[in-house]
Short mmCIF file of C-alpha atoms in Angstrom, two decimals:
data_model
loop_
_atom_site.label_atom_id
_atom_site.label_comp_id
_atom_site.label_asym_id
_atom_site.label_seq_id
_atom_site.Cartn_x
_atom_site.Cartn_y
_atom_site.Cartn_z
CA MET A 20 16.29 -46.55 -18.48
CA THR A 21 14.66 -47.62 -21.76
CA GLU A 22 14.00 -45.07 -24.46
CA ARG A 23 11.56 -44.93 -27.34
CA PRO A 24 12.74 -46.10 -30.76
CA ALA A 25 14.96 -43.56 -32.45
CA GLN A 26 13.51 -41.02 -34.85
CA ARG A 27 15.31 -40.39 -38.12
CA VAL A 28 15.36 -36.60 -37.77
CA PRO A 29 18.11 -35.14 -35.56
CA ASN A 30 16.91 -32.80 -32.83
CA ARG A 31 18.35 -29.48 -34.00
CA GLN A 32 16.32 -27.48 -31.46
CA LEU A 33 17.98 -29.30 -28.60
CA ALA A 34 21.40 -28.99 -30.23
CA ALA A 35 21.00 -25.22 -30.60
CA LEU A 36 19.98 -24.78 -26.98
CA ILE A 37 22.85 -26.95 -25.74
CA ALA A 38 25.23 -24.70 -27.67
CA GLU A 39 23.56 -21.53 -26.32
CA ALA A 40 23.72 -22.81 -22.74
CA GLY A 41 27.33 -23.90 -23.11
CA PHE A 42 26.63 -27.43 -21.88
CA SER A 43 28.64 -30.47 -22.75
CA ASN A 44 26.63 -33.65 -23.24
CA ALA A 45 27.95 -34.98 -19.94
CA GLY A 46 27.22 -31.68 -18.20
CA LEU A 47 23.60 -31.67 -19.38
CA ALA A 48 23.12 -35.28 -18.29
CA ARG A 49 24.59 -34.51 -14.87
CA ARG A 50 22.24 -31.55 -14.36
CA VAL A 51 19.21 -33.61 -15.37
CA ASP A 52 20.22 -36.30 -12.89
CA GLN A 53 20.70 -33.71 -10.13
CA LEU A 54 17.32 -32.14 -10.83
CA GLY A 55 15.76 -35.58 -10.82
CA LEU A 56 17.15 -36.18 -7.33
CA GLU A 57 15.44 -32.98 -6.17
CA HIS A 58 12.18 -34.56 -7.29
CA GLY A 59 12.93 -37.96 -5.78
CA LEU A 60 13.94 -39.60 -9.08
CA ASP A 61 17.01 -41.78 -9.66
CA LEU A 62 17.63 -41.24 -13.39
CA ARG A 63 21.31 -42.01 -14.08
CA TYR A 64 21.62 -40.42 -17.51
CA ASP A 65 25.04 -39.88 -19.09
CA LYS A 66 26.58 -38.28 -22.16
CA THR A 67 25.47 -41.22 -24.31
CA SER A 68 21.87 -40.55 -23.32
CA VAL A 69 22.19 -36.95 -24.53
CA THR A 70 23.73 -38.15 -27.79
CA ARG A 71 20.67 -40.34 -28.34
CA TRP A 72 18.34 -37.39 -27.66
CA LEU A 73 20.25 -35.31 -30.22
CA ARG A 74 19.79 -38.10 -32.75
CA GLY A 75 16.04 -37.92 -32.25
CA GLN A 76 15.20 -40.37 -29.49
CA GLN A 77 12.55 -39.21 -27.02
CA PRO A 78 13.16 -39.65 -23.28
CA ARG A 79 10.25 -41.13 -21.40
CA GLY A 80 8.00 -39.92 -18.64
CA THR A 81 8.90 -36.75 -16.79
CA THR A 82 12.38 -36.39 -18.27
CA PRO A 83 11.44 -33.93 -21.09
CA ALA A 84 10.03 -31.52 -18.51
CA LEU A 85 13.14 -31.96 -16.33
CA ILE A 86 15.39 -31.16 -19.29
CA ALA A 87 13.29 -28.08 -20.03
CA GLU A 88 13.66 -26.93 -16.41
CA VAL A 89 17.44 -27.33 -16.60
CA PHE A 90 17.52 -24.99 -19.60
CA THR A 91 15.05 -22.59 -18.00
CA ARG A 92 17.33 -22.19 -15.00
CA ARG A 93 20.46 -21.86 -17.12
CA LEU A 94 19.15 -19.40 -19.71
CA GLY A 95 16.84 -17.39 -17.47
CA ARG A 96 13.76 -17.70 -19.68
CA ARG A 97 10.89 -20.14 -19.56
CA LEU A 98 11.30 -23.09 -21.94
CA SER A 99 8.95 -25.99 -22.47
CA ALA A 100 9.68 -29.52 -23.63
CA GLN A 101 8.30 -28.58 -27.05
CA ASP A 102 10.84 -25.74 -27.29
CA LEU A 103 13.51 -28.43 -27.01
CA GLY A 104 11.92 -30.61 -29.68
CA LEU A 105 10.83 -33.15 -27.07
CA ASP A 106 7.48 -34.76 -26.35
CA ALA A 107 5.80 -33.02 -23.43
CA CYS A 108 4.53 -34.88 -20.42
CA ALA A 109 1.64 -33.71 -18.29
CA PRO A 110 2.61 -30.44 -16.55
CA VAL A 111 2.30 -31.83 -13.03
CA TYR A 112 5.59 -33.60 -12.63
CA ALA A 113 7.16 -31.16 -10.23
CA GLY A 114 4.97 -28.19 -9.45
CA LEU A 115 7.83 -25.69 -9.63
CA GLU A 116 6.61 -24.35 -12.99
CA PHE A 117 5.06 -20.89 -13.09
CA ALA A 118 2.27 -21.57 -15.56
CA ALA A 119 1.89 -19.50 -18.72
CA THR A 120 -1.91 -19.37 -18.50
CA PRO A 121 -4.63 -19.75 -15.85
CA GLU A 122 -5.72 -22.99 -17.52
CA GLU A 123 -2.23 -24.45 -17.20
CA ALA A 124 -2.08 -23.24 -13.59
CA VAL A 125 -5.24 -25.22 -12.82
CA ASP A 126 -3.74 -28.31 -14.48
CA ILE A 127 -0.51 -28.09 -12.49
CA ALA A 128 -2.11 -27.30 -9.13
CA SER A 129 -4.84 -29.91 -9.45
CA GLY A 130 -2.27 -32.52 -10.45
CA LEU A 131 -0.34 -31.70 -7.29
CA TRP A 132 -3.48 -32.02 -5.13
CA ARG A 133 -4.40 -35.39 -6.67
CA LYS A 134 -0.93 -36.83 -6.16
CA ASP A 135 -0.69 -35.52 -2.61
CA SER A 136 -4.12 -36.81 -1.59
CA GLY A 137 -3.25 -40.33 -2.75
CA SER A 138 -0.64 -42.73 -1.48
CA HIS A 139 2.31 -40.88 -2.99
CA ALA A 140 4.49 -40.80 0.11
CA GLU A 141 7.50 -39.93 -2.06
CA LEU A 142 6.07 -36.45 -2.57
CA ARG A 143 6.72 -35.68 1.07
CA LYS A 144 10.36 -36.68 0.63
CA ILE A 145 11.12 -34.30 -2.24
CA ALA A 146 14.00 -31.97 -1.40
CA PHE A 147 13.71 -28.20 -1.17
CA THR A 148 15.73 -26.49 -3.90
CA PRO A 149 16.81 -22.85 -3.49
CA ALA A 150 17.35 -22.59 -7.25
CA GLY A 151 13.67 -23.36 -7.75
CA LEU A 152 12.75 -19.99 -6.20
CA VAL A 153 14.32 -17.86 -8.90
CA VAL A 154 12.09 -18.37 -11.93
CA PRO A 155 8.67 -18.24 -10.20
CA SER A 156 9.48 -15.09 -8.21
CA ARG A 157 10.89 -13.40 -11.30
CA ASP A 158 7.94 -14.40 -13.47
CA TRP A 159 5.51 -13.11 -10.84
CA LEU A 160 7.39 -9.80 -10.60
CA ILE A 161 7.58 -9.06 -14.32
CA GLY A 162 4.56 -11.01 -15.52
CA ARG A 163 1.51 -9.30 -16.96
CA ALA A 164 -1.91 -9.73 -15.43
CA ASP A 165 -4.09 -12.40 -17.02
CA GLU A 166 -6.59 -10.68 -19.28
CA ARG A 167 -9.26 -13.34 -18.88
CA VAL A 168 -9.96 -16.02 -16.32
CA GLY A 169 -13.70 -16.48 -16.88
CA ARG A 170 -14.75 -19.85 -18.18
CA GLY A 171 -17.82 -21.02 -20.08
CA VAL A 172 -19.61 -17.66 -20.30
CA ASP A 173 -19.86 -14.99 -22.98
CA PRO A 174 -17.20 -12.38 -22.07
CA GLY A 175 -19.38 -9.65 -23.55
CA ALA A 176 -22.48 -10.53 -21.56
CA SER A 177 -21.37 -8.67 -18.44
CA ARG A 178 -20.65 -5.36 -20.12
CA ILE A 179 -22.39 -2.20 -18.94
CA PRO A 180 -25.88 -2.11 -20.49
CA ALA A 181 -26.89 0.50 -23.03
CA GLN A 182 -28.10 3.83 -21.64
CA GLY A 183 -31.67 3.63 -20.47
CA ARG A 184 -31.58 0.01 -19.27
CA THR A 185 -32.54 -0.47 -15.69
CA THR A 186 -31.08 -3.97 -15.23
CA VAL A 187 -27.88 -5.72 -16.15
CA PRO A 188 -28.52 -8.85 -18.24
CA ARG A 189 -27.44 -12.12 -16.73
CA GLN A 190 -24.33 -13.70 -18.22
CA ARG A 191 -25.18 -15.89 -21.17
CA GLN A 192 -23.88 -19.41 -20.73
CA ILE A 193 -22.19 -20.71 -23.85
CA ASP A 194 -20.58 -23.89 -22.54
CA ARG A 195 -20.88 -25.43 -19.11
CA GLY A 196 -17.78 -27.53 -19.68
CA PRO A 197 -17.20 -30.55 -17.47
CA GLY A 198 -18.03 -28.77 -14.23
CA GLN A 199 -20.61 -26.82 -12.32
CA ARG A 200 -21.79 -23.25 -12.38
CA VAL A 201 -19.83 -21.53 -9.60
CA THR A 202 -21.90 -19.37 -7.28
CA ALA A 203 -21.04 -16.71 -4.70
CA GLY A 204 -21.95 -19.28 -2.05
CA ASP A 205 -19.38 -21.73 -3.44
CA ILE A 206 -16.64 -19.12 -3.14
CA ALA A 207 -17.78 -18.11 0.34
CA ALA A 208 -17.56 -21.76 1.36
CA LEU A 209 -13.95 -21.94 0.18
CA LYS A 210 -13.10 -18.93 2.32
CA SER A 211 -14.85 -20.38 5.38
CA VAL A 212 -13.00 -23.66 4.98
CA GLY A 213 -9.75 -21.70 4.86
CA ASP A 214 -10.58 -20.02 8.17
CA LEU A 215 -11.34 -23.40 9.73
CA PHE A 216 -8.12 -25.06 8.62
CA ARG A 217 -6.08 -22.03 9.64
CA SER A 218 -7.46 -22.25 13.17
CA LEU A 219 -6.65 -25.95 13.36
CA ASP A 220 -3.14 -25.30 12.09
CA HIS A 221 -2.46 -22.53 14.63
CA ALA A 222 -3.72 -24.59 17.53
CA TYR A 223 -2.66 -28.17 16.72
CA GLY A 224 0.00 -28.04 14.03
CA GLY A 225 0.09 -28.62 10.29
CA GLY A 226 -0.07 -32.39 10.53
CA HIS A 227 -3.46 -32.38 12.27
CA ALA A 228 -5.73 -31.87 9.24
CA ARG A 229 -3.37 -31.38 6.29
CA GLN A 230 -4.61 -34.38 4.32
CA ALA A 231 -8.22 -33.30 4.79
CA LEU A 232 -7.32 -29.89 3.35
CA VAL A 233 -5.62 -31.44 0.33
CA ARG A 234 -8.59 -33.71 -0.32
CA TYR A 235 -10.91 -30.71 -0.06
CA LEU A 236 -8.87 -28.93 -2.71
CA GLU A 237 -9.04 -31.98 -4.95
CA HIS A 238 -12.73 -32.76 -4.54
CA GLU A 239 -14.21 -29.27 -4.11
CA ALA A 240 -11.88 -26.59 -5.47
CA GLU A 241 -10.82 -28.37 -8.66
CA PRO A 242 -14.40 -28.99 -9.92
CA MET A 243 -15.14 -25.30 -9.34
CA LEU A 244 -12.05 -24.21 -11.26
CA ARG A 245 -13.13 -26.45 -14.13
CA GLY A 246 -16.69 -25.21 -13.92
CA THR A 247 -18.48 -22.16 -15.35
CA TYR A 248 -17.89 -18.63 -14.07
CA GLY A 249 -17.52 -15.05 -15.26
CA GLU A 250 -14.59 -12.70 -14.83
CA SER A 251 -15.46 -11.26 -11.42
CA SER A 252 -16.43 -14.64 -9.97
CA GLY A 253 -13.36 -16.20 -11.53
CA ARG A 254 -11.01 -13.73 -9.88
CA ARG A 255 -12.58 -14.38 -6.50
CA LEU A 256 -12.48 -18.13 -7.10
CA PHE A 257 -8.78 -18.06 -7.96
CA ALA A 258 -8.11 -15.87 -4.91
CA ALA A 259 -9.85 -18.30 -2.54
CA THR A 260 -8.08 -21.27 -4.12
CA ALA A 261 -4.70 -19.52 -3.90
CA ASP A 262 -5.31 -19.02 -0.19
CA LEU A 263 -6.13 -22.69 0.37
CA THR A 264 -3.15 -23.79 -1.74
CA ARG A 265 -0.79 -21.57 0.25
CA LEU A 266 -2.23 -23.07 3.43
CA ALA A 267 -1.62 -26.58 2.08
CA GLY A 268 1.98 -25.52 1.52
CA TRP A 269 2.20 -24.02 5.00
CA THR A 270 0.97 -27.21 6.65
CA SER A 271 3.38 -29.24 4.50
CA TYR A 272 6.20 -26.97 5.64
CA ASP A 273 5.15 -27.52 9.25
CA ILE A 274 5.55 -31.30 8.91
CA ALA A 275 8.97 -30.84 7.21
CA ALA A 276 7.77 -31.83 3.72
CA HIS A 277 9.81 -28.92 2.44
CA GLY A 278 10.04 -29.75 -1.26
CA LEU A 279 6.30 -30.37 -1.40
CA ALA A 280 5.62 -27.13 0.47
CA GLN A 281 7.78 -25.23 -1.99
CA ARG A 282 5.67 -26.54 -4.86
CA TYR A 283 2.44 -25.54 -3.17
CA PHE A 284 3.79 -22.04 -2.61
CA VAL A 285 4.80 -21.65 -6.26
CA GLN A 286 1.34 -22.73 -7.40
CA ALA A 287 -0.35 -20.44 -4.87
CA LEU A 288 1.72 -17.60 -6.30
CA ARG A 289 0.48 -18.35 -9.81
CA LEU A 290 -3.14 -18.70 -8.70
CA ALA A 291 -2.85 -15.33 -6.95
CA GLN A 292 -1.71 -13.80 -10.23
CA ALA A 293 -4.78 -15.25 -11.94
CA ALA A 294 -6.85 -13.66 -9.20
CA GLY A 295 -5.28 -10.30 -9.96
CA ASP A 296 -4.36 -10.02 -6.28
CA ARG A 297 -0.88 -8.53 -6.18
CA PRO A 298 -0.69 -8.06 -2.39
CA TYR A 299 -1.62 -11.69 -1.80
CA GLY A 300 1.11 -12.76 -4.21
CA ALA A 301 3.52 -10.74 -2.08
CA TYR A 302 2.22 -12.59 0.98
CA VAL A 303 2.94 -15.93 -0.70
CA LEU A 304 6.49 -14.74 -1.38
CA VAL A 305 6.81 -13.80 2.30
CA THR A 306 5.70 -17.32 3.18
CA MET A 307 8.39 -18.70 0.88
CA SER A 308 10.87 -16.33 2.53
CA ARG A 309 9.98 -17.69 5.97
CA GLN A 310 10.57 -21.24 4.80
CA ALA A 311 13.95 -20.18 3.40
CA VAL A 312 14.83 -18.62 6.79
CA TYR A 313 13.87 -21.81 8.61
CA LEU A 314 16.08 -23.86 6.28
CA GLY A 315 19.01 -21.47 6.67
CA HIS A 316 18.87 -19.87 3.22
CA GLY A 317 19.11 -16.27 4.39
CA ARG A 318 20.14 -14.73 1.09
CA GLU A 319 17.19 -16.27 -0.74
CA ALA A 320 14.89 -15.17 2.09
CA VAL A 321 15.99 -11.56 1.72
CA GLN A 322 15.60 -11.66 -2.05
CA LEU A 323 12.08 -13.07 -1.83
CA ALA A 324 11.03 -10.39 0.67
CA ARG A 325 12.47 -7.67 -1.55
CA VAL A 326 10.72 -9.04 -4.64
CA ALA A 327 7.48 -8.95 -2.65
CA GLN A 328 8.10 -5.31 -1.69
CA GLN A 329 9.00 -4.36 -5.24
CA GLY A 330 5.97 -6.15 -6.64
CA VAL A 331 3.44 -4.18 -4.62
CA GLY A 332 5.20 -0.82 -4.24
CA SER A 333 3.83 1.67 -1.73
CA GLY A 334 0.18 0.90 -2.43
CA PRO A 335 -0.75 -1.72 0.22
CA PRO A 336 -1.92 -0.84 3.73
CA GLN A 337 0.75 -0.04 6.29
CA VAL A 338 0.18 -3.36 8.06
CA VAL A 339 1.05 -5.24 4.87
CA GLN A 340 4.17 -3.16 4.34
CA GLY A 341 5.23 -3.87 7.90
CA LEU A 342 4.82 -7.59 7.34
CA LEU A 343 7.04 -7.45 4.25
CA HIS A 344 9.79 -5.52 6.05
CA ALA A 345 9.70 -7.94 9.00
CA ALA A 346 10.22 -10.87 6.62
CA GLU A 347 13.30 -9.19 5.17
CA ALA A 348 14.63 -8.57 8.68
CA ARG A 349 14.47 -12.28 9.46
CA GLY A 350 16.60 -13.09 6.42
CA HIS A 351 19.23 -10.51 7.35
CA ALA A 352 19.31 -11.81 10.92
CA VAL A 353 20.00 -15.38 9.78
CA LEU A 354 22.92 -14.00 7.78
CA GLY A 355 24.20 -12.10 10.82
CA GLU A 356 23.73 -8.73 9.09
CA VAL A 357 23.07 -6.56 12.14
CA ARG A 358 22.63 -3.17 10.46
CA ALA A 359 20.42 -4.45 7.65
CA ALA A 360 18.26 -6.47 10.05
CA THR A 361 17.87 -3.50 12.39
CA ALA A 362 16.93 -1.18 9.53
CA SER A 363 14.25 -3.60 8.31
CA LEU A 364 12.87 -4.02 11.82
CA VAL A 365 12.64 -0.24 12.22
CA ARG A 366 10.73 0.01 8.93
CA ALA A 367 8.39 -2.75 10.05
CA GLU A 368 7.76 -1.01 13.37
CA ARG A 369 7.12 2.35 11.71
CA SER A 370 4.73 0.82 9.20
CA LEU A 371 2.71 -0.96 11.87
CA GLY A 372 2.70 2.21 13.98
CA ALA A 373 1.33 4.19 11.04
CA ALA A 374 -1.63 1.81 10.60
CA ARG A 375 -5.06 3.19 11.42
CA PRO A 376 -8.18 1.33 12.65
CA GLY A 377 -10.11 2.23 9.49
CA ASP A 378 -7.50 0.80 7.10
CA ASP A 379 -8.76 -1.87 4.72
CA VAL A 380 -6.42 -4.67 5.83
CA PRO A 381 -6.72 -8.02 4.03
CA HIS A 382 -7.67 -10.97 6.23
CA TRP A 383 -4.29 -12.64 5.88
CA ALA A 384 -2.44 -9.58 7.24
CA ARG A 385 -4.60 -9.04 10.31
CA THR A 386 -2.49 -11.37 12.44
CA PHE A 387 0.48 -9.04 11.95
CA ASP A 388 -0.02 -7.03 15.11
CA GLU A 389 2.12 -5.92 18.07
CA ALA A 390 2.39 -9.49 19.32
CA GLU A 391 3.65 -10.73 15.95
CA LEU A 392 6.06 -7.82 15.55
CA ALA A 393 7.49 -8.45 19.02
CA ASP A 394 7.92 -12.10 18.04
CA GLU A 395 9.83 -11.06 14.90
CA PHE A 396 12.07 -8.82 17.00
CA GLY A 397 12.67 -11.68 19.43
CA HIS A 398 13.68 -14.10 16.67
CA CYS A 399 15.96 -11.57 14.97
CA HIS A 400 17.76 -10.59 18.16
CA ARG A 401 18.18 -14.27 19.04
CA ASP A 402 19.81 -14.97 15.66
CA LEU A 403 22.05 -11.93 16.13
CA GLN A 404 22.96 -13.18 19.63
CA GLN A 405 21.53 -10.03 21.22
CA TYR A 406 19.95 -12.02 24.01
CA ARG A 407 18.74 -9.30 26.36
CA ALA A 408 16.75 -7.58 23.61
CA SER A 409 15.50 -10.97 22.42
CA ALA A 410 14.20 -11.84 25.87
CA GLN A 411 12.41 -8.50 26.26
CA HIS A 412 10.59 -8.80 22.94
CA ALA A 413 9.77 -12.50 23.39
CA GLU A 414 8.23 -11.80 26.81
CA ARG A 415 6.13 -8.98 25.33
CA SER A 416 4.93 -11.23 22.52
CA LEU A 417 3.87 -13.94 24.96
CA GLN A 418 1.96 -11.36 26.99
CA LEU A 419 0.08 -10.09 23.93
CA ARG A 420 -0.43 -13.26 21.86
CA ALA A 421 -3.85 -14.90 22.04
CA PRO A 422 -4.00 -18.49 23.35
CA GLY A 423 -5.38 -19.78 20.03
CA PHE A 424 -1.98 -19.23 18.43
CA ALA A 425 -0.55 -22.13 20.39
CA ARG A 426 2.26 -23.04 18.01
CA SER A 427 3.44 -19.43 17.66
CA ARG A 428 3.45 -19.14 21.44
CA LEU A 429 5.52 -22.32 21.64
CA PHE A 430 8.08 -20.94 19.18
CA CYS A 431 8.28 -17.70 21.13
CA ARG A 432 8.70 -19.57 24.41
CA VAL A 433 11.68 -21.43 22.94
CA VAL A 434 13.15 -18.15 21.72
CA LEU A 435 12.78 -16.79 25.25
CA ALA A 436 14.38 -19.93 26.69
CA THR A 437 17.30 -19.55 24.29
CA ALA A 438 17.70 -15.90 25.25
CA ARG A 439 17.68 -16.75 28.96
CA LEU A 440 20.31 -19.39 28.28
CA GLY A 441 22.42 -16.83 26.42
CA LEU A 442 22.17 -14.55 29.44
CA GLY A 443 23.38 -17.32 31.74
CA GLU A 444 19.99 -17.83 33.41
CA LEU A 445 20.07 -21.61 33.20
CA ASP A 446 17.24 -22.43 35.62
CA GLN A 447 14.76 -20.15 33.86
CA ALA A 448 15.86 -21.36 30.45
CA CYS A 449 15.31 -25.00 31.36
CA ALA A 450 11.91 -24.30 32.92
CA LEU A 451 10.75 -22.52 29.77
CA GLY A 452 12.22 -25.23 27.56
CA ALA A 453 10.40 -27.95 29.49
CA GLU A 454 7.09 -26.14 29.03
CA ALA A 455 7.71 -25.89 25.30
CA ALA A 456 8.69 -29.55 25.08
CA GLN A 457 5.41 -30.58 26.69
CA GLN A 458 3.45 -28.42 24.26
CA ALA A 459 5.35 -29.85 21.30
CA MET A 460 4.32 -33.36 22.36
CA GLU A 461 0.69 -32.30 22.05
CA MET A 462 1.02 -30.99 18.48
CA ARG A 463 1.49 -32.51 15.07
CA SER A 464 4.24 -30.11 14.10
CA VAL A 465 7.76 -31.11 13.13
CA ARG A 466 8.77 -27.48 13.40
CA ALA A 467 7.68 -27.41 17.03
CA VAL A 468 9.80 -30.47 17.76
CA GLU A 469 12.76 -28.98 15.89
CA TYR A 470 12.54 -25.75 17.89
CA VAL A 471 12.82 -27.80 21.09
CA ARG A 472 15.68 -29.89 19.68
CA ASP A 473 17.57 -26.74 18.72
CA PHE A 474 17.25 -25.53 22.31
CA GLU A 475 18.49 -28.89 23.57
CA ARG A 476 21.55 -28.68 21.34
CA ARG A 477 22.32 -25.33 22.91
CA LEU A 478 22.12 -27.00 26.33
CA GLU A 479 24.92 -29.44 25.52
CA PRO A 480 27.76 -27.33 27.02
CA TYR A 481 25.82 -27.37 30.32
CA ARG A 482 24.78 -31.02 30.26
CA ASP A 483 26.27 -31.76 33.69
CA ALA A 484 24.43 -28.91 35.42
CA ALA A 485 21.62 -29.85 37.82
CA ALA A 486 19.05 -27.73 35.94
CA VAL A 487 19.81 -29.51 32.67
CA ARG A 488 19.59 -32.95 34.29
CA THR A 489 16.21 -31.95 35.74
CA TYR A 490 15.11 -30.74 32.32
CA ARG A 491 16.05 -34.03 30.67
CA ASP A 492 14.21 -36.02 33.36
CA ARG A 493 11.06 -33.93 32.86
CA VAL A 494 11.15 -34.34 29.08
CA ALA A 495 11.86 -38.07 29.33
CA ALA A 496 8.80 -38.47 31.56
CA LEU A 497 6.62 -36.97 28.81
CA SER A 498 7.35 -39.71 26.28
#
C-alpha cells in the first residue's frame, strides 16, 4: 500500500504508546492486519510499515482508526487516531466505536446506514469479533449520562418560568442547522415504523424488509438527528432511533451478516445512552448476548447479560429483570454449566411470576411472557441435553405463542424435534422437522435455515432409518 510522503518530525506519541503496550513493530503490524481482516480489509502491513509511521509517515484511509482500535483493546482505554499522532479518518470505518459524544454517535451511526443502504455488499461479509464486545459494554456500564443532547435551541429557554407566569415560553430557536425542526409527530412516526418492521421481521424473517429499514434510517432518522430539537424531544428522538438501529442489527443478524449486526448493536447501545434510557441499553446488551449464544460464544454471552444486569440494578420492572436472567441462562447452557443455567432460569421464572398487570413495562419487554420463558427453558434444556424437560417446555411454548411470531415458533418446533430425537422418538422428530423445514422455505431468515440444518446434522446417525428417508424426500420435494 502507498503511504503519504514522510514528515520530518518523528511520531513520539506513537512510540510512547507502543512501549506502553509492549508491542514490537512486527507485533503491531500483525494486529493491525488481523483487525483489518475483521473489517474485510486486506492490508498486509509489516514491521517496516510501523518503522515508517514512527518516522512520521501517515497511513492512508481507515488505517489510523484501525491502529487506534488495536491500542484501545490492548490498553483498555479509548484512544483516537489523534492520540497516536495520526491523521484521523471519518469515524464510520467500522462502527465498533462507542462514541464520546452524541454528535459523534450520530456521525458513526449515519455513516453505517449510508454504507449499508448502498451497494456495499462487503459490509455484509464483515466477521463478528468477540473482542469487539469488550470496550462498548464497558464504556456503557461506566459511562456518564450525556448532559445535553438538544440541538439548535437555547438550553435555557425551557426552564421553569418565574413565579406568577401562567404559560411556559416556547423554546427560542437559535440555529436551525442543516435540518428540520423535529416535532412530536416525527418521533411518533419513528416509533410506528419500528412496530411495522418488527411485525414483518417476526412473521417473514429479517431479510424481508431489512434494506427498506436501513434506507428509512438514512433518509428519515438522520435528517431528524441533524435537525433542531430541545432536550426532552432529543432524548425521545435518540430513543426511537436506538430502537430502529437495534432492529436493523437484529435483521442483519437474522440474515447471518454477523459483523454488520454487531456494529448496529454497538451504535444502538450508544444512541440509547444519549437517550438516557438505561433499561433499553440493557436490552441492547441482551440482544448482543443472544447473538453471541447463536455463534457459540457462551462466555461472552454471559458477560454481556451480567453487564446488563449490573447496569440497571434492581430498578426495572420484574419482566425486564426476568428477560435479563433468561439471557444469562442461555449463555451458561451453551457452556454446559448446568447449575448456573438452572439458577438463572429460576431467577427468570421468579421475576416473571412477580410481575403485576399494572407494572409499567417498556414496549420492547412485553413479548417476554410465559411463552417466551418456556421457549428459553426449552433451548437451555436442549443445550444441556436434558431432552425430556426440553420437550415439555417447547410444547408449552408452542401452545402459548401467538401465530404472528412465526419465526420464533419455527425455532421452538426445531427445539422440540431435537428433543424428541434425543428421546429416541424418531418418527415424531422427523415429522416436526419437516414442518419446520417447510416454514423455513417461506421465510427470508438464514437463522431459520440454520436451525433446520442443525437438526439434519443430528439426524445423520439415523440416516438409514425409514423415517429419516421419508423426511429427506419431503424436504427435497419442497425445493
